[in-house]
Structures are given as structure tokens and as C-alpha cells.
CSV table of C-alpha atoms in Angstrom, one decimal:
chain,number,residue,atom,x,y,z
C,1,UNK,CA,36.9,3.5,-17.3
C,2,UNK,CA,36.4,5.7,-14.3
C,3,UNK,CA,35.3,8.8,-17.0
C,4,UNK,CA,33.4,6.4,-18.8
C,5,UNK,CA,31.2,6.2,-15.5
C,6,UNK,CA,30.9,9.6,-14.9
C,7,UNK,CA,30.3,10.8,-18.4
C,8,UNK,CA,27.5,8.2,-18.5
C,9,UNK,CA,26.1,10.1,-15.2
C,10,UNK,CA,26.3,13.6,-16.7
C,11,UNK,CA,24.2,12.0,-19.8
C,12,UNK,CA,21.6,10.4,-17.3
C,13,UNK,CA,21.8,13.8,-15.1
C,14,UNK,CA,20.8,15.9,-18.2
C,15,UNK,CA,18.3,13.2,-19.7
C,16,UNK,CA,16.3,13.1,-16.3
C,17,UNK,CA,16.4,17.2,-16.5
C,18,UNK,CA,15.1,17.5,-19.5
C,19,UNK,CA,12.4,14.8,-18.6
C,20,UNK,CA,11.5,16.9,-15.6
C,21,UNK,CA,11.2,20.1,-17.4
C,22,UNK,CA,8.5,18.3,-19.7
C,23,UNK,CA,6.3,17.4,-16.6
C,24,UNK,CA,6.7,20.7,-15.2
C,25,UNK,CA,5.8,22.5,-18.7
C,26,UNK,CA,2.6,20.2,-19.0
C,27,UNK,CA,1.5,20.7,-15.3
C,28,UNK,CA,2.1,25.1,-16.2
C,29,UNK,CA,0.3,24.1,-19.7
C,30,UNK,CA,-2.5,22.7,-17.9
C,31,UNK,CA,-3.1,25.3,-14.8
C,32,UNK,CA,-2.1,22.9,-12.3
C,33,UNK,CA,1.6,24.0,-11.7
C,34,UNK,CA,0.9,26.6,-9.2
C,35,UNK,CA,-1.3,24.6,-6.6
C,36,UNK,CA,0.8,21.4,-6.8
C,37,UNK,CA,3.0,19.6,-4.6
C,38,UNK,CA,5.9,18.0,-6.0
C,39,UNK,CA,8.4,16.0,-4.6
C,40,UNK,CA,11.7,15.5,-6.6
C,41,UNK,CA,13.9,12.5,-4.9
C,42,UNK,CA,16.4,9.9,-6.0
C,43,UNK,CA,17.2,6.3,-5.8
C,44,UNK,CA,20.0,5.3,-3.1
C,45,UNK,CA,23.5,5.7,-3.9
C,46,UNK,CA,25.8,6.3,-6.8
C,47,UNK,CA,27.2,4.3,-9.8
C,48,UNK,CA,30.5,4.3,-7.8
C,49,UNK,CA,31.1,0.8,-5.7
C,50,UNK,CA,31.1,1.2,-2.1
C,51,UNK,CA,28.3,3.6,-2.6
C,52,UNK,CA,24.8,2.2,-4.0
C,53,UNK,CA,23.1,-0.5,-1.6
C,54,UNK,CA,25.8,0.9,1.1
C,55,UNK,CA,23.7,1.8,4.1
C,56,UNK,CA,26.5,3.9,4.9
C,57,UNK,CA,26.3,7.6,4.0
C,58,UNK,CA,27.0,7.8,0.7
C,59,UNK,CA,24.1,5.2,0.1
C,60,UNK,CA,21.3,6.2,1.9
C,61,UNK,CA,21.1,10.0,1.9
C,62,UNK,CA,19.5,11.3,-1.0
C,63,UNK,CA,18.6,14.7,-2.5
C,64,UNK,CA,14.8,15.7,-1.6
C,65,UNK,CA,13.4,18.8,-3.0
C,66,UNK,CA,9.9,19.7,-2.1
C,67,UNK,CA,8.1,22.0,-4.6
C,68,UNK,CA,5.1,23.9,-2.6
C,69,UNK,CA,1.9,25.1,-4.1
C,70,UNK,CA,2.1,28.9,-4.8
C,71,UNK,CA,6.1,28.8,-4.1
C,72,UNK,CA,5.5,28.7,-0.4
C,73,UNK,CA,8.9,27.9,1.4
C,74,UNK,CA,11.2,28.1,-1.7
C,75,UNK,CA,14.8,28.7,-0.9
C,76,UNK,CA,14.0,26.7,3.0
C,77,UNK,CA,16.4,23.8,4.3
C,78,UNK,CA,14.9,21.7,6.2
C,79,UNK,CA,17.4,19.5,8.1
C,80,UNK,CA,15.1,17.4,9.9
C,81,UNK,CA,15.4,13.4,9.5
C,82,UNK,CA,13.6,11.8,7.1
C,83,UNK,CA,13.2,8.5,5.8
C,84,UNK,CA,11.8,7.3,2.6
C,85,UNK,CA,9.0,5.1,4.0
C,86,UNK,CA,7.7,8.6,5.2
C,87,UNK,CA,6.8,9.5,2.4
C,88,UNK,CA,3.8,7.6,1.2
C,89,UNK,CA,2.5,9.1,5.0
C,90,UNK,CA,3.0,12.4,4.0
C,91,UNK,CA,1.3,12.8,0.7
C,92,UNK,CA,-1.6,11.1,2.8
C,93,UNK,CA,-1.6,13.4,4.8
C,94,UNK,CA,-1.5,16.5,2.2
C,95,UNK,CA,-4.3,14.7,0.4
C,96,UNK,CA,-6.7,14.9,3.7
C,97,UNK,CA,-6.9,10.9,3.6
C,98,UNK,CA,-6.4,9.3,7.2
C,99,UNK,CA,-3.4,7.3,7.4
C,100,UNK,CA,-3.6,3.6,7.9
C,101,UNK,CA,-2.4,2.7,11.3
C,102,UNK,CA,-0.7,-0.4,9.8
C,103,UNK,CA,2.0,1.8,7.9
C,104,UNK,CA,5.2,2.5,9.2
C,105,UNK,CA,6.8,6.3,9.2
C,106,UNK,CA,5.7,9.5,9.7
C,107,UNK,CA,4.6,12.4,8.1
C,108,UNK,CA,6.2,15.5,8.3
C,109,UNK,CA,3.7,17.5,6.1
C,110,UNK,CA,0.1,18.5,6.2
C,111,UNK,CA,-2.5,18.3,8.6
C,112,UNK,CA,-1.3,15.1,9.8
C,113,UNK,CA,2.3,15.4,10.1
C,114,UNK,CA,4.1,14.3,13.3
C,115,UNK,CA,4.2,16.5,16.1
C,116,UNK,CA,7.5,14.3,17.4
C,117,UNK,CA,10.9,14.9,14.5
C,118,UNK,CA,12.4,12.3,14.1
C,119,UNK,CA,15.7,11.3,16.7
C,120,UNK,CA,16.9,8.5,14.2
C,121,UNK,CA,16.8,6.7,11.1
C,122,UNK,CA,17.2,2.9,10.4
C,123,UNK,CA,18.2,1.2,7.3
C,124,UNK,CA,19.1,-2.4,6.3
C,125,UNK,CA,20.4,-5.2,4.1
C,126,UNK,CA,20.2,-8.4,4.0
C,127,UNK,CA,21.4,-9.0,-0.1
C,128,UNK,CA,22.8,-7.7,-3.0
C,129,UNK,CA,21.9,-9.7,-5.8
C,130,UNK,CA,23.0,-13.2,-5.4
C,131,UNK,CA,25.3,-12.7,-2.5
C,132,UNK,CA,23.7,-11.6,1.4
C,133,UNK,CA,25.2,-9.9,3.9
C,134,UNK,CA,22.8,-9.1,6.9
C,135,UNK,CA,23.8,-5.5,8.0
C,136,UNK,CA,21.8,-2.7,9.6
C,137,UNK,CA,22.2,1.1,10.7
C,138,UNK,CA,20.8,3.6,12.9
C,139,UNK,CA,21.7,7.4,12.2
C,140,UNK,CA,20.8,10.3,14.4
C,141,UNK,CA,22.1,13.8,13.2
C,142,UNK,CA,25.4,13.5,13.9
C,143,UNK,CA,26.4,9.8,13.7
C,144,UNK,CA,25.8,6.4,12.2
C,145,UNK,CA,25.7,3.0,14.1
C,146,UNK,CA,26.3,-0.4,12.1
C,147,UNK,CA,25.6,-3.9,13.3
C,148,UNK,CA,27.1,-6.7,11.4
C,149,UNK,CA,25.3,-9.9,11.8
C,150,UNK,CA,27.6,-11.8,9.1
C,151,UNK,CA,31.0,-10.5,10.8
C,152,UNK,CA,33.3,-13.3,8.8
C,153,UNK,CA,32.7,-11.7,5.3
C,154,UNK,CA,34.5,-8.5,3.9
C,155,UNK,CA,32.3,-5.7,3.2
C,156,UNK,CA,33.1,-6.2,-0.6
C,157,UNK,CA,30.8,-8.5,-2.0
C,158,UNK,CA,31.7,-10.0,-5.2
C,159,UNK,CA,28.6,-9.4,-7.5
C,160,UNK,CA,29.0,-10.6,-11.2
C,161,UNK,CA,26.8,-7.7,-12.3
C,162,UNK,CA,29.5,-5.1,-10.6
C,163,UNK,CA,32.4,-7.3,-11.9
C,164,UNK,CA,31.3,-5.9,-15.6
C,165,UNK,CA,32.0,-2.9,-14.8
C,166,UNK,CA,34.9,-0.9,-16.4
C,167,UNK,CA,35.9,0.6,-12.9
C,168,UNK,CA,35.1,-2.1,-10.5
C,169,UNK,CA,37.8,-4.4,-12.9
C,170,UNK,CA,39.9,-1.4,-12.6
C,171,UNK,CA,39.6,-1.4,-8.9
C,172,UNK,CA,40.4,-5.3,-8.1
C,173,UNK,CA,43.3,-5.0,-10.5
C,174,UNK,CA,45.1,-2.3,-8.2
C,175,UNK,CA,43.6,-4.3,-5.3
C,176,UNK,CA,45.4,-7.6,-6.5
C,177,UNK,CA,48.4,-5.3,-7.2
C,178,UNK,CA,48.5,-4.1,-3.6
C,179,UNK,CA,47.9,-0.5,-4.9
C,180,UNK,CA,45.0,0.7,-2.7
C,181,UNK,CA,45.9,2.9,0.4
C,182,UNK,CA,44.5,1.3,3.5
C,183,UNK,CA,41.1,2.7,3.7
C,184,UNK,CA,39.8,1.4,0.0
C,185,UNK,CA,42.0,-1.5,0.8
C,186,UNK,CA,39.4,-2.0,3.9
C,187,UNK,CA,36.7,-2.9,1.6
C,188,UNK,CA,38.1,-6.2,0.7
C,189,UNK,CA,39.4,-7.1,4.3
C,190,UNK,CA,38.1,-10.6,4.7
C,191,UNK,CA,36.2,-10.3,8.0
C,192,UNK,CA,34.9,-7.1,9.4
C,193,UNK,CA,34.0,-5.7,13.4
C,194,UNK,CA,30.2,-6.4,14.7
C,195,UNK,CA,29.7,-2.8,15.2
C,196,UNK,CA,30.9,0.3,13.7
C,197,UNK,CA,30.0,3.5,15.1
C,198,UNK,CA,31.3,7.0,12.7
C,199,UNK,CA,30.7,10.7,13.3
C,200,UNK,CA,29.4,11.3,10.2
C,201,UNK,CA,29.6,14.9,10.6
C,202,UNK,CA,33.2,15.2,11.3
C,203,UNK,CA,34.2,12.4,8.9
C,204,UNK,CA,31.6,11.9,5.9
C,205,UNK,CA,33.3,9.4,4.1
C,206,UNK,CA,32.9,7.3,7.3
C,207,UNK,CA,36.4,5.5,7.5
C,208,UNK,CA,36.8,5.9,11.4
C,209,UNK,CA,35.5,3.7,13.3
C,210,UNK,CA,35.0,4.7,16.8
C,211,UNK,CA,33.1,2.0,18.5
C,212,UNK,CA,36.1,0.6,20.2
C,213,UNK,CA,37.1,4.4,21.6
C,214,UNK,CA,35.8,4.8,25.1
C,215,UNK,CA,35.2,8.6,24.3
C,216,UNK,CA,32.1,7.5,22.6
C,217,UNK,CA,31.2,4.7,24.5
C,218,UNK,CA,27.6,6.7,25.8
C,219,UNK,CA,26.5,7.2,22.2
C,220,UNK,CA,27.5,3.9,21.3
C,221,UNK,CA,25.2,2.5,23.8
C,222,UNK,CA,22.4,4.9,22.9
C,223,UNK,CA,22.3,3.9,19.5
C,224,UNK,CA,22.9,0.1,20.1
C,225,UNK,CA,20.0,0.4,22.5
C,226,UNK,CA,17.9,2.3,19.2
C,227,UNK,CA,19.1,-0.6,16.9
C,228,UNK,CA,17.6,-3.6,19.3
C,229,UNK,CA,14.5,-1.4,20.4
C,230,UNK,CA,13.5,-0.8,16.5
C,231,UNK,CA,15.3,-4.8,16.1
C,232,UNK,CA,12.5,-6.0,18.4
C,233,UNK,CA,9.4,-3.7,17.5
């Protein structure tokens, strides 16, 4: 079932190329291509569980390509933070149009893009489909901070839409059969800690968690102090 779900991503991978390569032919047919700005960005997450609506890693960062007008830039990395309610700001601020004081974010392009990057990110969840689960997170560039309001349910959630799923059935079977190792086995632990606290850097799959080791007991502060600050405002 597994190849099932990834040969059902290659076909969505080369169906969305193809639809991309039509805009971009029609923008070239109509002289508009070369002064455009276009911004190429995905929804959250995989088709794999434990990874879409995950505020973890492997949920929230995305791919984000910027095309420039005239090919300005092409081939640049820019690693600065960004989050998707920055967006709307930003092409705001390319269009010349003040931004609304109301809206949250930042811009980081055009003539009104922040002169302040970014130090973190926040993200949050409070349900996934019929079942809630009020989490939230806090990433700076090197590590990601977790509050768990609802610490007396697993971090699986048992969705009917998922349970359809070829590889999700084939994943509670070897669950039920005791045939996970102990870091997919984590997922279905029944109760989980009220903070987690990974070095996402150093462990991108995010399956230590150091917020009980007193080496990182400043940076767990910091970004506890982030989470009630941003919590509050």
C-alpha cells in the first residue's frame, strides 16, 4: 500500500508540473512572463501520517520558490524565516498598496518589507477533522519548541478519513502486532510530555526530545518565554 501512496504522489507531482508549465507558457505567450513575480509554494505536509497537519518539521516547512521579474536573484537561497501568513504582506508590498495594520506577518519583499528578519515562527492546532488536540510550536533556526495543552492523549489521532488509507491500516496492523521500533511506536503512546523541545538541525526527524536535558535548559526557556509572549499578544 505504501507504493500505492507514493506512486499516486509521483502522478500528482507530474500533473501539477505540467499545470505549471501551462501558466508559465501563457504568461511568455502574452509578454507578461518577464516582468512577473511568481511565487510557487505548497500545502503543509505529505501524504505520509505523522507528517500533514504535524506542526512538527515535516509538516510545516514547505518548498517556496520565488520567480523574479527579469530573472533577478535566480539560483539565491534565502534561509531567512518565513511564515505563510507573510505572504499576503509581501505581495502588498510589491504591488505599492500600504498594508493594513490589522494583518499579522511581515513582508520580506518590496518597498515595504521588514527591516527586522524574523527570530521565530509559530504554528498551531487545535483539530484534525473530528478529533482536537490543542498543540502549538515555536521554531527559531535551529530548534523547535512544542506545548501540549491536551497532555493525556497520544499524538496519534484516530481520524476515520486516515483509517482508509492503505498504509495507515498497514501501519496499526504492525502497531497491534508489536512490530514498530520505539520511535514510530511513540506515536501511539497514550499520553505524551507538556513540552518538547528538538534540535531540528542535528535531528530532522525530531524524535529527541531534549526539554528534560539541563544542557538546553536556556533555550528551552527562551522559546517557552516566545510561545506565552506570542500566546498572550
Amino acid at each position: 500500500m505504501g507504493r500505492e501512496a507514493m506512486a499516486r504522489m509521483l502522478s500528482n507531482v507530474q500533473l501539477m508540473d505540467h499545470c505549471v508549465g501551462e501558466l508559465i507558457e501563457r504568461l511568455k505567450a502574452d509578454s507578461l512572463y518577464d516582468n512577473s513575480y511568481i511565487f510557487f509554494f505548497s500545502d503543509h505536509g505529505g501524504n505520509l501520517p505523522w507528517t500533514k497537519r504535524e506542526i512538527l518539521e515535516r509538516g510545516t516547512h514547505i518548498p517556496f520558490i520565488v520567480k523574479f521579474p527579469k530573472g533577478a536573484h535566480a539560483g539565491e537561497i534565502n534561509e531567512l524565516l518565513t511564515s505563510s501568513i507573510d505572504l499576503a504582506l509581501t505581495i502588498l508590498s510589491l504591488a505599492g498598496i500600504d498594508i493594513p495594520k490589522h494583518l499579522q506577518g511581515q513582508a520580506f519583499l518590496g518597498s515595504q518589507a521588514s527591516k527586522t528578519p524574523r527570530k521565530y515562527v509559530f504554528a498551531g492546532r487545535d483539530r484534525m477533522d473530528e478529533i482536537y488536540d490543542r498543540v502549538r510550536s515555536v521554531r527559531d533556526k535551529q530548534f523547535r519548541y512544542l506545548y501540549n495543552y491536551m497532555t493525556d492523549r497520544p499524538k496519534y489521532m484516530d481520524l476515520k478519513y486516515q483509517r482508509t488509507m492503505g498504509y495507515m491500516q498497514e501501519i496499526l496492523d504492525l502497531h497491534n502486532q508489536g512490530k514498530l521500533n520505539k520511535y514510530q511506536e511513540e506515536w501511539f503512546v497514550p499520553t505524551k510530555s507538556q513540552e518538547e523541545l528538538y534540535d531540528v538541525l542535528n535531528d530532522p526527524d525530531e524524535l529527541h526530545n531534549l526539554a528534560e536535558d539541563p544542557a538546553y535548559a536556556d533555550k528551552l526557556a527562551e522559546l517557552r518565554g516566545a510561545f506565552q509572549t506570542w500566546t498572550k499578544k
